[in-house]
Coordinates of C-alpha atoms in Angstrom, one line a residue:
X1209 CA -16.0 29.9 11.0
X1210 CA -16.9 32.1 8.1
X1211 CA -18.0 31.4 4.3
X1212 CA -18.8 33.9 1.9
X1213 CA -22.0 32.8 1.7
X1214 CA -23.0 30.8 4.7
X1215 CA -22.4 31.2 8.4
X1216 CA -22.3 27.9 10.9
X1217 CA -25.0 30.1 12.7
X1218 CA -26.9 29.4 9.3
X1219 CA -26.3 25.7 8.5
X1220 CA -27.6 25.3 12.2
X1221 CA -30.7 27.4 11.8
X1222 CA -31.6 25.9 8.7
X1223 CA -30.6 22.3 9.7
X1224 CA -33.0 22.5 12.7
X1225 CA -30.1 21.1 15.2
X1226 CA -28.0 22.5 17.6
X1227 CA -25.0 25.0 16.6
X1228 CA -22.6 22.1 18.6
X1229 CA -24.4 19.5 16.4
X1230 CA -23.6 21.1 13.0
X1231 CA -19.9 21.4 14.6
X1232 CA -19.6 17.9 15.2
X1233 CA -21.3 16.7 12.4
X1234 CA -19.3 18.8 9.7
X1235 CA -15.9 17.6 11.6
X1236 CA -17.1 14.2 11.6
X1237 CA -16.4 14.0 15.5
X1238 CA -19.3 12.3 17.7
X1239 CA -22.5 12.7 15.3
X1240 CA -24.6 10.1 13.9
X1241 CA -24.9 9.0 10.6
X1242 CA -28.3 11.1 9.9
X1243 CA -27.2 13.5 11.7
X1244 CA -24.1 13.9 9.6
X1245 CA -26.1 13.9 6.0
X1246 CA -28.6 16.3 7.9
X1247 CA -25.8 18.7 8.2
X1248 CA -24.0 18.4 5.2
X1249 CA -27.1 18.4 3.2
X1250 CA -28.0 22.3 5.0
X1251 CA -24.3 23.1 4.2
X1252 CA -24.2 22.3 0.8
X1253 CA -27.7 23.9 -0.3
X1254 CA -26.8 26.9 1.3
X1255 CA -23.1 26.9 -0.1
X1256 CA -21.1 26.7 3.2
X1257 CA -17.2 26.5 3.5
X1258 CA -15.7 26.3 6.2
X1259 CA -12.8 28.7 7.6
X1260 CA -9.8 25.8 8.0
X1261 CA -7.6 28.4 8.5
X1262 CA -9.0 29.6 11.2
X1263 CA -10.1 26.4 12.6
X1264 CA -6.4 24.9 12.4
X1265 CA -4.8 28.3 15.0
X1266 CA -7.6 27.8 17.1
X1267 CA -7.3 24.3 17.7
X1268 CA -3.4 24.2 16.8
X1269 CA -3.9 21.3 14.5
X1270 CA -3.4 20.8 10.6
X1271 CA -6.1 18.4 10.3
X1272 CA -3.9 17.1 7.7
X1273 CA -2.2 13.4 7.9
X1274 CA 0.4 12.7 5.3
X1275 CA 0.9 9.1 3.9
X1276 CA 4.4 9.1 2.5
X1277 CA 6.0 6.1 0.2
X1278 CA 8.9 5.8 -2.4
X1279 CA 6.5 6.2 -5.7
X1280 CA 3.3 7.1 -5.9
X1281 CA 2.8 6.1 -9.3
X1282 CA 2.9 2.6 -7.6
X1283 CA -0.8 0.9 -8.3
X1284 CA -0.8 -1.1 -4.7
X1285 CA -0.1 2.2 -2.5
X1286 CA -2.8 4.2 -5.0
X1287 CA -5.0 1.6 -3.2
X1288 CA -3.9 2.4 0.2
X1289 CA -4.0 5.8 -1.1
X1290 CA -7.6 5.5 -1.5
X1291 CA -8.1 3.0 2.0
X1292 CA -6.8 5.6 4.2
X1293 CA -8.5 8.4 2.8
X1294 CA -12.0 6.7 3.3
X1295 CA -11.1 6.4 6.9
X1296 CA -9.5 9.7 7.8
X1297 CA -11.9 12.2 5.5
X1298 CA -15.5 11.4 7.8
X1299 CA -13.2 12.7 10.8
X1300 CA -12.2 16.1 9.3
X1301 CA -9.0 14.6 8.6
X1302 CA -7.0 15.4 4.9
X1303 CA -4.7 12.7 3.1
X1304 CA -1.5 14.5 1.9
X1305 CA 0.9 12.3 0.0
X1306 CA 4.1 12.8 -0.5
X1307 CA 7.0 10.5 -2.0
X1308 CA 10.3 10.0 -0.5
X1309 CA 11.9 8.3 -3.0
X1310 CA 13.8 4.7 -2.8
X1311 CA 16.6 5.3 -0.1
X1312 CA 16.7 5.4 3.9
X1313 CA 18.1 8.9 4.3
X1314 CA 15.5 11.0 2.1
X1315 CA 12.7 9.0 4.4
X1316 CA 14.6 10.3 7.5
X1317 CA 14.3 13.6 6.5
X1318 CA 10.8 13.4 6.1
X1319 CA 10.5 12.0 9.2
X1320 CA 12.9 14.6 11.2
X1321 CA 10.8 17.7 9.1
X1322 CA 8.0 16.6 11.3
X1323 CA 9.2 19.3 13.9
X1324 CA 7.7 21.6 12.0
X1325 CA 4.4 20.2 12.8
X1326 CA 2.9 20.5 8.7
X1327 CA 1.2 17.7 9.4
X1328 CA -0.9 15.9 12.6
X1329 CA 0.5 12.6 11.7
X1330 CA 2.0 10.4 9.7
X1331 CA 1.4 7.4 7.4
X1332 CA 4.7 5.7 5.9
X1333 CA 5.7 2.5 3.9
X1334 CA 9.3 3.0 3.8
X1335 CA 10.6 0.6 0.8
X1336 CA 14.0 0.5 2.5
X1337 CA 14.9 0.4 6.6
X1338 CA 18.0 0.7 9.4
X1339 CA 18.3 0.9 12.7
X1340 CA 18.5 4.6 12.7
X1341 CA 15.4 5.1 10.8
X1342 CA 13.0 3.1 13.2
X1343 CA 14.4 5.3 15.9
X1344 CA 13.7 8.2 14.1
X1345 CA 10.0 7.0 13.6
X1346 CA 10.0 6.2 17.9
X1347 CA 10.9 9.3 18.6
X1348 CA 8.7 11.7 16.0
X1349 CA 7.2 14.9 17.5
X1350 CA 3.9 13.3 16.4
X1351 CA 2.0 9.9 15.7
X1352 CA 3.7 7.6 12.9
X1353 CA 2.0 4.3 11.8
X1354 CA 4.3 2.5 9.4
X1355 CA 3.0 -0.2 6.7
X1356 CA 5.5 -2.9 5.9
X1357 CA 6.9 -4.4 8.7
X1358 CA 6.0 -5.4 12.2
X1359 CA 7.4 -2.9 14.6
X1360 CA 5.2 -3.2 17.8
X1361 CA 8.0 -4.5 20.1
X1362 CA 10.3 -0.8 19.0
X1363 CA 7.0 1.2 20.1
X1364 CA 5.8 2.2 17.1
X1365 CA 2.4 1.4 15.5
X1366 CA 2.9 -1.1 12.4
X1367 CA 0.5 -2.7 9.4
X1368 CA 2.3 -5.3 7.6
X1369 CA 1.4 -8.8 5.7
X1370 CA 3.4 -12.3 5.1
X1371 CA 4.5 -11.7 1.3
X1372 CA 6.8 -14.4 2.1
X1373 CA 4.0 -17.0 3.2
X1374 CA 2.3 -15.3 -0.5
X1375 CA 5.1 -16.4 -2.7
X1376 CA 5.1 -20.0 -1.1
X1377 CA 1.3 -19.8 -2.3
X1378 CA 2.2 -18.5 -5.7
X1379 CA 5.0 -21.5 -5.9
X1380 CA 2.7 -24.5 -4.8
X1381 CA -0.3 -23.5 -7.1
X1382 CA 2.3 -23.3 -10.4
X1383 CA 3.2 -26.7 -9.1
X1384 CA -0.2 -28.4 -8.8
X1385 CA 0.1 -27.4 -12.6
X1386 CA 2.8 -29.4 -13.2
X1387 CA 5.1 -26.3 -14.0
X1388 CA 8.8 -27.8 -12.7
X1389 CA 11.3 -25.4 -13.8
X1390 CA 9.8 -22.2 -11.8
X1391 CA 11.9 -18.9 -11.7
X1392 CA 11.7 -16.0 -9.7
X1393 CA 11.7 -12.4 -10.6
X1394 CA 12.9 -10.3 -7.7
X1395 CA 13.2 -6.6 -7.4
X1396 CA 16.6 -5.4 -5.3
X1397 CA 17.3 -7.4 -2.3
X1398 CA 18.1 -4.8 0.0
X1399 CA 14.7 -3.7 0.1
X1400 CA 12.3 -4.9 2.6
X1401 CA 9.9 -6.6 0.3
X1402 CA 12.4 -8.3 -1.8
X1403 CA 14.0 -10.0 1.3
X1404 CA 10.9 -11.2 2.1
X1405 CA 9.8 -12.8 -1.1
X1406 CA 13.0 -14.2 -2.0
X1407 CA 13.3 -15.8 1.5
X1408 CA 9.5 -16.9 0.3
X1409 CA 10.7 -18.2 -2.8
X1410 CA 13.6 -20.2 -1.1
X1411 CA 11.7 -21.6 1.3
X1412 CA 8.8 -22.8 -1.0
X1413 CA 11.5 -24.4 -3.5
X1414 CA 13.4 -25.6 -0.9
X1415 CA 16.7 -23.7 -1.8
X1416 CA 17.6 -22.2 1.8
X1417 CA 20.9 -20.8 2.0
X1418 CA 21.7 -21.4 -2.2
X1419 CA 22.5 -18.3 -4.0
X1420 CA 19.5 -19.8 -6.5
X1421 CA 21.7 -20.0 -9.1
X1422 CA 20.0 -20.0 -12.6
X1423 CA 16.3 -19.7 -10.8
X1424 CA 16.2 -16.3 -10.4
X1425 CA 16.6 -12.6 -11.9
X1426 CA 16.8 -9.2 -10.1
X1427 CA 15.0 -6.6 -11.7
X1428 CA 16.9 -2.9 -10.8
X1429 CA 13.2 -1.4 -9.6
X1430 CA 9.7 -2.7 -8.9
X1431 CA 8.5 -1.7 -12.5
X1432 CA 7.3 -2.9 -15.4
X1433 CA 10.5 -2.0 -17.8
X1434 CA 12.9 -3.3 -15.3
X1435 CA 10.9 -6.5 -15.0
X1436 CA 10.9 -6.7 -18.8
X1437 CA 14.8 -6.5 -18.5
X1438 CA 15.1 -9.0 -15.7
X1439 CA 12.8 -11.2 -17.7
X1440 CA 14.3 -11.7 -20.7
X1441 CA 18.0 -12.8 -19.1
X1442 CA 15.6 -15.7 -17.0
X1443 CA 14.4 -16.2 -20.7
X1444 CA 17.6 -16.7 -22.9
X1445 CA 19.6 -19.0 -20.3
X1446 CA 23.3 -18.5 -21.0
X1447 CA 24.4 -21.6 -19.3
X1448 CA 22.5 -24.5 -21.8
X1449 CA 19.9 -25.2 -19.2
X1450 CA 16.4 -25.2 -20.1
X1451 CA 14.0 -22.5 -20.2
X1452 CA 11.4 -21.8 -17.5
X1453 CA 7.9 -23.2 -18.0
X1454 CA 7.2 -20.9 -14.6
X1455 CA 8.2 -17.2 -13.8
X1456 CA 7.1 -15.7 -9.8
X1457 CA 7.3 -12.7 -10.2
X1458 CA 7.8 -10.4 -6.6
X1459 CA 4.6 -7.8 -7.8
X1460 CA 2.3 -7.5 -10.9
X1461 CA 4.9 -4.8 -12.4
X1462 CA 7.2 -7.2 -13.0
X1463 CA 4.8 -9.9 -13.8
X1464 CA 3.6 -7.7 -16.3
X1465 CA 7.7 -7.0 -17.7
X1466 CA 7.7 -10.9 -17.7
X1467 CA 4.3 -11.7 -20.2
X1468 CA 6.2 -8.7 -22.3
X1469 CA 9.4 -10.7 -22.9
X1470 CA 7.8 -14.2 -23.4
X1471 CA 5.5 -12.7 -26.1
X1472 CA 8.5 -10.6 -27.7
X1473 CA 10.5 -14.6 -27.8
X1474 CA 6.8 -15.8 -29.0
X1475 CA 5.9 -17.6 -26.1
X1476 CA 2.6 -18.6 -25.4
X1477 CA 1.1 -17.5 -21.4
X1478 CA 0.4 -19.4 -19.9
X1479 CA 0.9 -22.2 -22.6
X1480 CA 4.1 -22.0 -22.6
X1481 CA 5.7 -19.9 -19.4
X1482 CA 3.1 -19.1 -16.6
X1483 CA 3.4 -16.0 -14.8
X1484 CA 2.0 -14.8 -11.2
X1485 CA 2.2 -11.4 -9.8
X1486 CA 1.8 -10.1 -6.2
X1487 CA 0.1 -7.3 -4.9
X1488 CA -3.6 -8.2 -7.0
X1489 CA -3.6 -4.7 -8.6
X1490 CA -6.0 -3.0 -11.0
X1491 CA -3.5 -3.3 -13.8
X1492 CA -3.0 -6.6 -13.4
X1493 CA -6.6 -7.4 -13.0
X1494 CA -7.4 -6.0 -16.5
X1495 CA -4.5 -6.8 -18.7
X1496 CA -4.0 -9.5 -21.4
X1497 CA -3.7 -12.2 -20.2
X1498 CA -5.3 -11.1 -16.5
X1499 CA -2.5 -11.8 -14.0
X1500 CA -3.0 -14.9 -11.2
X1501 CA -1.5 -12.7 -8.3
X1502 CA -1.2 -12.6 -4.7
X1503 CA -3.3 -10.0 -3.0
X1504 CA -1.3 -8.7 0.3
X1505 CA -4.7 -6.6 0.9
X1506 CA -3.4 -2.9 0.0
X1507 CA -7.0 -1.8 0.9
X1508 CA -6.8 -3.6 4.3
X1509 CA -3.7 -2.4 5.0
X1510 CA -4.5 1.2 4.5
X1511 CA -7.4 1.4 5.8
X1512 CA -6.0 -0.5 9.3
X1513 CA -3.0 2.2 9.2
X1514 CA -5.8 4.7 9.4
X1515 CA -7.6 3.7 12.4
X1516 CA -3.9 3.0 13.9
X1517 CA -3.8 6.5 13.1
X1518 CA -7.0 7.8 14.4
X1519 CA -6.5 6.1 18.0
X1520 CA -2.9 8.2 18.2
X1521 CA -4.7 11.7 17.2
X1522 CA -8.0 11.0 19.6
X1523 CA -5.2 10.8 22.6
X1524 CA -4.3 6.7 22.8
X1525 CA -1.8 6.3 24.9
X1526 CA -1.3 2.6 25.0
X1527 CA 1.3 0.5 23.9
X1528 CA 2.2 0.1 20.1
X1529 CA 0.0 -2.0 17.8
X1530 CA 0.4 -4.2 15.3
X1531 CA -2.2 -5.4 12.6
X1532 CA -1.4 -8.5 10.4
X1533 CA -3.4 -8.7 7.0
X1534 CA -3.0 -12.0 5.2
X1535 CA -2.1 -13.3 1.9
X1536 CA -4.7 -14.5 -0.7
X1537 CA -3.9 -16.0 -4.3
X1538 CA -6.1 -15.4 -7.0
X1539 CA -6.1 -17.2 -9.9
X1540 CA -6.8 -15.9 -13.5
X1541 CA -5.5 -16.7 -16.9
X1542 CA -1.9 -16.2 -16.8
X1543 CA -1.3 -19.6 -15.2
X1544 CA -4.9 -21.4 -15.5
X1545 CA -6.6 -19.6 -18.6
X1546 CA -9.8 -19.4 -16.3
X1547 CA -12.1 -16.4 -16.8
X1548 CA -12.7 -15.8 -12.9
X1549 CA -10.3 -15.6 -9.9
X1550 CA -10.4 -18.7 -7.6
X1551 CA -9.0 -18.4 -4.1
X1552 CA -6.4 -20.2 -1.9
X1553 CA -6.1 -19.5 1.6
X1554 CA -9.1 -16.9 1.8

């Protein structure tokens, strides 16, 4: 491994450890803490780069792992973005990102283009699923953790979280309010998160099996503009019945399109129409009115995927996992006006 201004010989010498220790230490593979900041510390003062290049034909690896979703403009998998990074980086290990976009065959691709061996492994939360899909994932030329749904029993690693179980939470706190008419604001069904949370929704409203006739909206996307579309026809009932004094909405996106078209109709949130999100994002944390929201733990989940991941590429051979992170609601002031975030369920 060669710099242009630094050998490994060097960072050794200078270090005072072993040439083996500054290998393991600058890979993050089998060195102590102090060891590691020994090391690095050497490297930097003396301005070494490594050869990766070199490195990768050696050891025919990319030392690259790719974490791959529908849009990565999405706050909550920026999070995981950032979770699985943290994880994989001390390990020698790069985070490429790439999106997929929203259907089942354009993940597939991805999935099959893993012949080519680009990447050591392979991070995905797939907004839509089939059949074909999860056997495309079994049977991938390298490691695949998926975050979304629980697929231990088809043999493939899996991080997921009860958004279902996080809507009911989102329902029974807007009714300990006294809020009775309580709408929900879905994004499209045939997506894996909106099955969940309107089977959530049903359940927590006791609607099982209705079509939820004049209690809900889809929204086209996940988004902000399509919530504010969605929003406004839960808004302007067509049929004479009353307004919502409640809107659950399926993330903070849409929660966020929601406070938009009650303040366009001069509503008052949450005086007039509360609103929760889900996913607890930075957005939603700092906007006007901050957003009571459902955290699905985007962090948790990413950084579990990670060490899912890690196991895989250190040579774990036992059967698939599964990791379960939990809901949380946190409370602001779109439906309580409070200027902190209480907890249910922590």
């Amino acid at each position: 491994m060669t710099s242009t201004r630094a050998t490994l010989i060097e960072v050794a010498r200078h270090a005072g450890v072993s040439l083996a220790s500054t290998s393991r230490a600058l890979h993050g593979t089998g060195a102590s803490p102090a060891m590691v900041e020994r090391v690095r510390a050497a490297a930097d003062e003396l301005g070494y780069s490594p050869d990766v290049t070199g490195r990768s034909l050696r050891m025919k690896k990319t030392f690259q792992v790719a974490f791959a979703v529908a849009d990565i403009g999405n706050p909550v998998y920026v999070e995981m973005m950032t979770a699985i990074h943290e994880v994989l980086e001390p390990h020698g290990f790069r985070v490429v990102v790439l999106s997929t976009g929203p259907t089942v065959d354009s993940t597939s691709e991805l999935v099959r283009s893993l012949g080519s061996r680009f990447v050591d492994g392979l991070v995905v939360s797939p907004l839509r699923t089939d059949d074909a899909l999860v056997e495309e994932i079994r049977s991938a030329p390298v490691p695949v953790v998926v975050i979304g749904r629980a697929l231990d029993e088809q043999g493939i690693d899996s991080v997921s979280t009860d958004s279902a179980g996080g809507i009911g939470q989102a329902v029974r706190h807007l009714q300990g309010l006294g809020r009775r008419r309580i709408a929900f604001l879905n994004g499209p069904l045939d997506t894996t998160p909106g099955r969940a949370r309107q089977r959530g929704f049903d359940a927590a409203t006791g609607r099982e099996g209705s079509d939820g006739a004049g209690t809900r909206a889809l929204a086209d996307d996940f988004t902000v503009a399509a919530g504010l579309v969605a929003a406004r026809r839960l808004l302007d009932p067509q049929d004479g019945s009353a307004r919502p004094d409640a809107i659950v909405a399926a993330n903070d996106l849409l929660a966020i399109g929601a406070v938009r078209a009650a303040r366009e109709r001069g509503l008052g949130v949450p005086a007039d129409v509360a609103v929760t999100g889900m996913d607890d994002t930075e957005i939603g944390r700092v906007y006007e009115p901050s957003l009571t929201s459902v955290s699905l733990g985007s962090a948790e989940r990413g950084r579990a995927a990670a060490r899912l991941m890690l196991d895989r590429l250190a040579g774990d051979a036992a059967a698939a996992q599964h990791v379960a992170i939990g809901p949380r609601l946190l409370v602001r002031e779109s439906t309580a006006g409070t200027t902190g975030p209480t907890k249910e369920g922590a």
